[in-house]
Amino acid sequence: MRGDGDGWSLGPDGSKHWGRFGAAGLLLRAPLAGGGSAVLLQHRALWSHQGGTWALPGGARDSHETNVHAAVREAWEEAGIRPDDVRVRAERVTSEAASGWTYTTVVADAPSPLVTVGNRESTELAWVPEDEVAGHPLHPGFALAWPGLRAAPARIDPAGLAADDRLAKALPRTVALADRGFVWLHAEPAGPGGFARIVDRETETDEAAAAVPPDAAVLSFTRCQVLS
């Protein structure tokens, strides 16, 4: 069924963007068995706008929908991703036009690389390791947005999770660092490389740390810092 958002938004300069009320897409991240994360990408059908490129499942937002609702619905329609399997972490406006049109990327996690079922808008759906995304021929809009959406890997030594096992149960997860991007937080024994430091909001006021979105599973933690 076509929604009332289907259609072009026309700009004063004659430019047009799909979605009468804007558009939204879902950046869905899942843990890989060998460590790290993968992102669900859609290889766009050749007949579609910018066909043959890789991007996120997404599309026009209907007038009654929030950006989150629209992105999750599109992922269900285009990739067979059930809404119950998606944990939303953040949303970012990643494209704007003079007409007032916006594209919002909704960032979310899945517990594992889920089985996908594509529709006619896709030639392929694939879980692509995070560090391989940029190597694909990306949709121009997604290519511009990707550097700000990519999650830097950040590890926590499992020994450091003893203070609150609710955090351990919440990992792995995407953490939004306000205007500083994202990290992919997971537990791993100490070793060389970057680590994440979780600090208690009652005892740490380091301005370099960035706020973690409220989450029932990490009630006593509100800040995260990536250390190099």
CSV table of C-alpha atoms in Angstrom, one decimal:
chain,number,residue,atom,x,y,z
A,1,MET,CA,0.0,0.0,0.0
A,2,ARG,CA,1.3,3.4,-0.9
A,3,GLY,CA,1.6,5.9,1.9
A,4,ASP,CA,0.9,9.6,1.6
A,5,GLY,CA,4.6,10.4,1.8
A,6,ASP,CA,5.3,8.7,-1.6
A,7,GLY,CA,6.1,11.5,-4.1
A,8,TRP,CA,8.8,14.1,-4.8
A,9,SER,CA,9.6,17.1,-2.7
A,10,LEU,CA,10.4,19.9,-5.0
A,11,GLY,CA,13.0,22.6,-4.2
A,12,PRO,CA,12.9,26.3,-5.3
A,13,ASP,CA,15.8,25.5,-7.6
A,14,GLY,CA,14.0,22.7,-9.3
A,15,SER,CA,15.8,19.9,-7.4
A,16,LYS,CA,13.7,17.0,-6.2
A,17,HIS,CA,14.0,14.5,-3.4
A,18,TRP,CA,12.0,11.4,-2.7
A,19,GLY,CA,9.5,11.8,0.1
A,20,ARG,CA,6.9,14.5,0.4
A,21,PHE,CA,7.4,14.7,4.2
A,22,GLY,CA,11.1,13.7,4.1
A,23,ALA,CA,12.7,10.3,4.2
A,24,ALA,CA,14.4,8.0,6.6
A,25,GLY,CA,16.6,4.9,6.6
A,26,LEU,CA,17.8,2.4,9.1
A,27,LEU,CA,21.5,1.8,9.8
A,28,LEU,CA,21.3,-1.5,11.5
A,29,ARG,CA,24.5,-2.9,13.1
A,30,ALA,CA,25.1,-6.4,14.4
A,31,PRO,CA,28.0,-8.2,16.1
A,32,LEU,CA,30.2,-10.5,14.0
A,33,ALA,CA,31.2,-13.9,15.4
A,34,GLY,CA,34.9,-13.1,15.1
A,35,GLY,CA,34.6,-9.7,16.7
A,36,GLY,CA,33.6,-6.3,15.4
A,37,SER,CA,30.4,-5.3,13.7
A,38,ALA,CA,28.6,-5.5,10.4
A,39,VAL,CA,26.1,-3.1,8.8
A,40,LEU,CA,23.1,-4.2,6.8
A,41,LEU,CA,23.4,-2.7,3.3
A,42,GLN,CA,20.9,-2.8,0.4
A,43,HIS,CA,22.1,-3.2,-3.2
A,44,ARG,CA,19.6,-1.0,-5.0
A,45,ALA,CA,17.7,-2.4,-8.0
A,46,LEU,CA,18.9,-1.0,-11.3
A,47,TRP,CA,15.5,0.6,-12.1
A,48,SER,CA,15.5,2.7,-8.8
A,49,HIS,CA,17.0,6.1,-8.3
A,50,GLN,CA,20.8,5.7,-8.1
A,51,GLY,CA,20.3,2.1,-9.0
A,52,GLY,CA,23.2,-0.3,-8.7
A,53,THR,CA,24.6,1.5,-5.6
A,54,TRP,CA,24.7,0.3,-2.0
A,55,ALA,CA,22.8,2.1,0.7
A,56,LEU,CA,20.5,1.6,3.7
A,57,PRO,CA,17.0,0.2,3.7
A,58,GLY,CA,14.8,3.3,3.7
A,59,GLY,CA,12.3,5.5,2.0
A,60,ALA,CA,9.6,8.2,2.2
A,61,ARG,CA,8.2,9.1,5.6
A,62,ASP,CA,4.4,9.3,5.8
A,63,SER,CA,2.7,12.3,7.4
A,64,HIS,CA,1.7,10.5,10.6
A,65,GLU,CA,5.1,8.8,11.1
A,66,THR,CA,8.1,9.6,13.2
A,67,ASN,CA,11.5,9.2,11.6
A,68,VAL,CA,12.1,6.1,13.7
A,69,HIS,CA,8.8,4.6,12.7
A,70,ALA,CA,9.4,5.2,9.0
A,71,ALA,CA,12.9,3.8,9.1
A,72,VAL,CA,11.9,0.6,11.0
A,73,ARG,CA,8.9,0.1,8.7
A,74,GLU,CA,11.1,0.5,5.6
A,75,ALA,CA,13.5,-2.1,6.9
A,76,TRP,CA,10.6,-4.5,7.4
A,77,GLU,CA,9.2,-3.9,3.9
A,78,GLU,CA,12.6,-3.9,2.1
A,79,ALA,CA,14.6,-6.4,4.1
A,80,GLY,CA,12.2,-8.4,6.2
A,81,ILE,CA,13.7,-7.1,9.5
A,82,ARG,CA,11.1,-7.5,12.2
A,83,PRO,CA,10.6,-4.4,14.4
A,84,ASP,CA,10.9,-6.5,17.5
A,85,ASP,CA,14.5,-7.4,16.5
A,86,VAL,CA,15.6,-3.8,16.3
A,87,ARG,CA,17.0,-1.7,19.2
A,88,VAL,CA,17.1,2.0,18.2
A,89,ARG,CA,20.1,3.9,19.6
A,90,ALA,CA,20.0,7.3,17.9
A,91,GLU,CA,18.9,9.3,14.9
A,92,ARG,CA,20.8,11.9,12.8
A,93,VAL,CA,19.7,14.2,10.0
A,94,THR,CA,22.2,13.3,7.4
A,95,SER,CA,20.9,15.3,4.4
A,96,GLU,CA,18.9,18.5,4.0
A,97,ALA,CA,17.5,20.5,1.1
A,98,ALA,CA,16.3,24.1,0.5
A,99,SER,CA,12.8,22.8,0.2
A,100,GLY,CA,12.8,21.7,3.9
A,101,TRP,CA,13.2,18.1,2.9
A,102,THR,CA,15.4,16.0,5.2
A,103,TYR,CA,16.8,12.5,5.3
A,104,THR,CA,17.2,11.0,8.8
A,105,THR,CA,19.4,8.1,9.5
A,106,VAL,CA,18.1,6.0,12.4
A,107,VAL,CA,20.9,4.0,14.0
A,108,ALA,CA,20.0,0.7,15.6
A,109,ASP,CA,21.4,-2.6,16.7
A,110,ALA,CA,20.3,-6.2,16.1
A,111,PRO,CA,21.4,-9.1,18.3
A,112,SER,CA,23.0,-10.9,15.4
A,113,PRO,CA,23.2,-10.6,11.6
A,114,LEU,CA,19.6,-11.4,10.9
A,115,VAL,CA,18.2,-13.4,8.0
A,116,THR,CA,16.9,-10.9,5.4
A,117,VAL,CA,14.1,-11.1,2.8
A,118,GLY,CA,14.4,-8.5,0.0
A,119,ASN,CA,11.6,-7.0,-2.1
A,120,ARG,CA,11.8,-5.7,-5.7
A,121,GLU,CA,13.7,-2.6,-4.6
A,122,SER,CA,16.8,-4.7,-3.9
A,123,THR,CA,19.1,-6.9,-6.0
A,124,GLU,CA,20.9,-8.0,-2.8
A,125,LEU,CA,21.0,-7.5,0.9
A,126,ALA,CA,24.2,-8.1,2.8
A,127,TRP,CA,25.7,-7.8,6.2
A,128,VAL,CA,29.0,-5.9,5.4
A,129,PRO,CA,31.8,-5.7,8.0
A,130,GLU,CA,32.0,-2.1,9.2
A,131,ASP,CA,35.5,-1.5,7.8
A,132,GLU,CA,34.5,-2.8,4.4
A,133,VAL,CA,31.5,-0.5,3.8
A,134,ALA,CA,33.4,2.3,2.2
A,135,GLY,CA,34.8,-0.1,-0.4
A,136,HIS,CA,31.4,-0.6,-2.0
A,137,PRO,CA,30.0,1.7,-4.7
A,138,LEU,CA,27.8,3.7,-2.3
A,139,HIS,CA,24.8,5.8,-3.0
A,140,PRO,CA,26.2,9.4,-3.2
A,141,GLY,CA,24.1,10.6,-0.3
A,142,PHE,CA,25.1,7.6,1.9
A,143,ALA,CA,28.8,8.0,0.9
A,144,LEU,CA,28.7,11.6,2.2
A,145,ALA,CA,27.1,10.6,5.5
A,146,TRP,CA,29.0,7.4,6.2
A,147,PRO,CA,32.1,8.9,7.8
A,148,GLY,CA,29.9,10.5,10.5
A,149,LEU,CA,27.9,7.3,11.0
A,150,ARG,CA,30.7,4.8,11.1
A,151,ALA,CA,31.3,3.4,14.6
A,152,ALA,CA,34.8,3.2,15.9
A,153,PRO,CA,35.5,-0.1,17.7
A,154,ALA,CA,35.9,0.3,21.5
A,155,ARG,CA,36.6,-2.6,23.9
A,156,ILE,CA,36.0,-3.0,27.6
A,157,ASP,CA,38.0,-5.5,29.5
A,158,PRO,CA,35.4,-8.0,31.0
A,159,ALA,CA,37.1,-7.6,34.3
A,160,GLY,CA,35.9,-4.0,34.4
A,161,LEU,CA,32.3,-5.0,34.1
A,162,ALA,CA,32.0,-6.4,37.6
A,163,ALA,CA,30.8,-3.1,38.9
A,164,ASP,CA,27.4,-3.5,37.2
A,165,ASP,CA,26.5,-6.7,35.3
A,166,ARG,CA,23.6,-4.9,33.7
A,167,LEU,CA,26.1,-3.2,31.4
A,168,ALA,CA,27.7,-6.6,30.5
A,169,LYS,CA,24.3,-7.9,29.5
A,170,ALA,CA,23.7,-4.9,27.3
A,171,LEU,CA,26.9,-5.5,25.2
A,172,PRO,CA,27.7,-5.4,22.4
A,173,ARG,CA,26.0,-2.1,21.5
A,174,THR,CA,26.3,1.1,19.5
A,175,VAL,CA,26.9,4.1,21.7
A,176,ALA,CA,26.1,7.6,20.4
A,177,LEU,CA,28.7,10.2,21.4
A,178,ALA,CA,26.6,13.3,20.9
A,179,ASP,CA,28.4,15.3,18.2
A,180,ARG,CA,31.4,13.1,18.2
A,181,GLY,CA,30.0,10.2,16.3
A,182,PHE,CA,29.6,6.6,17.4
A,183,VAL,CA,31.4,3.7,18.9
A,184,TRP,CA,30.8,0.0,18.8
A,185,LEU,CA,31.2,-1.1,22.4
A,186,HIS,CA,32.0,-4.7,23.2
A,187,ALA,CA,33.8,-6.8,25.9
A,188,GLU,CA,37.2,-8.2,25.1
A,189,PRO,CA,40.2,-9.1,27.2
A,190,ALA,CA,42.8,-6.3,27.5
A,191,GLY,CA,45.2,-6.0,24.7
A,192,PRO,CA,46.8,-3.4,22.4
A,193,GLY,CA,44.6,-0.8,20.7
A,194,GLY,CA,41.8,1.5,21.6
A,195,PHE,CA,39.6,0.9,24.7
A,196,ALA,CA,36.4,2.4,26.0
A,197,ARG,CA,36.2,3.7,29.5
A,198,ILE,CA,32.8,3.7,31.2
A,199,VAL,CA,32.7,6.3,34.0
A,200,ASP,CA,30.1,6.6,36.7
A,201,ARG,CA,28.1,9.9,36.4
A,202,GLU,CA,28.3,10.4,40.2
A,203,THR,CA,32.1,10.3,40.3
A,204,GLU,CA,33.4,11.6,36.9
A,205,THR,CA,33.0,15.0,35.4
A,206,ASP,CA,35.6,14.7,32.6
A,207,GLU,CA,34.4,17.1,29.9
A,208,ALA,CA,36.1,15.0,27.2
A,209,ALA,CA,33.6,12.2,27.9
A,210,ALA,CA,30.4,12.1,26.0
A,211,ALA,CA,26.9,11.3,27.1
A,212,VAL,CA,25.5,7.8,26.5
A,213,PRO,CA,21.8,7.8,25.7
A,214,PRO,CA,19.6,6.7,28.7
A,215,ASP,CA,19.1,3.0,28.7
A,216,ALA,CA,17.4,0.8,31.3
A,217,ALA,CA,20.3,-1.7,31.1
A,218,VAL,CA,22.9,0.9,32.0
A,219,LEU,CA,21.1,3.0,34.5
A,220,SER,CA,24.2,3.9,36.5
A,221,PHE,CA,26.3,4.9,33.6
A,222,THR,CA,25.9,8.0,31.5
A,223,ARG,CA,29.3,8.7,30.0
A,224,CYS,CA,31.7,6.9,27.6
A,225,GLN,CA,35.2,7.9,26.4
A,226,VAL,CA,37.2,6.2,23.7
A,227,LEU,CA,40.9,6.0,24.7
A,228,SER,CA,43.7,5.5,22.2
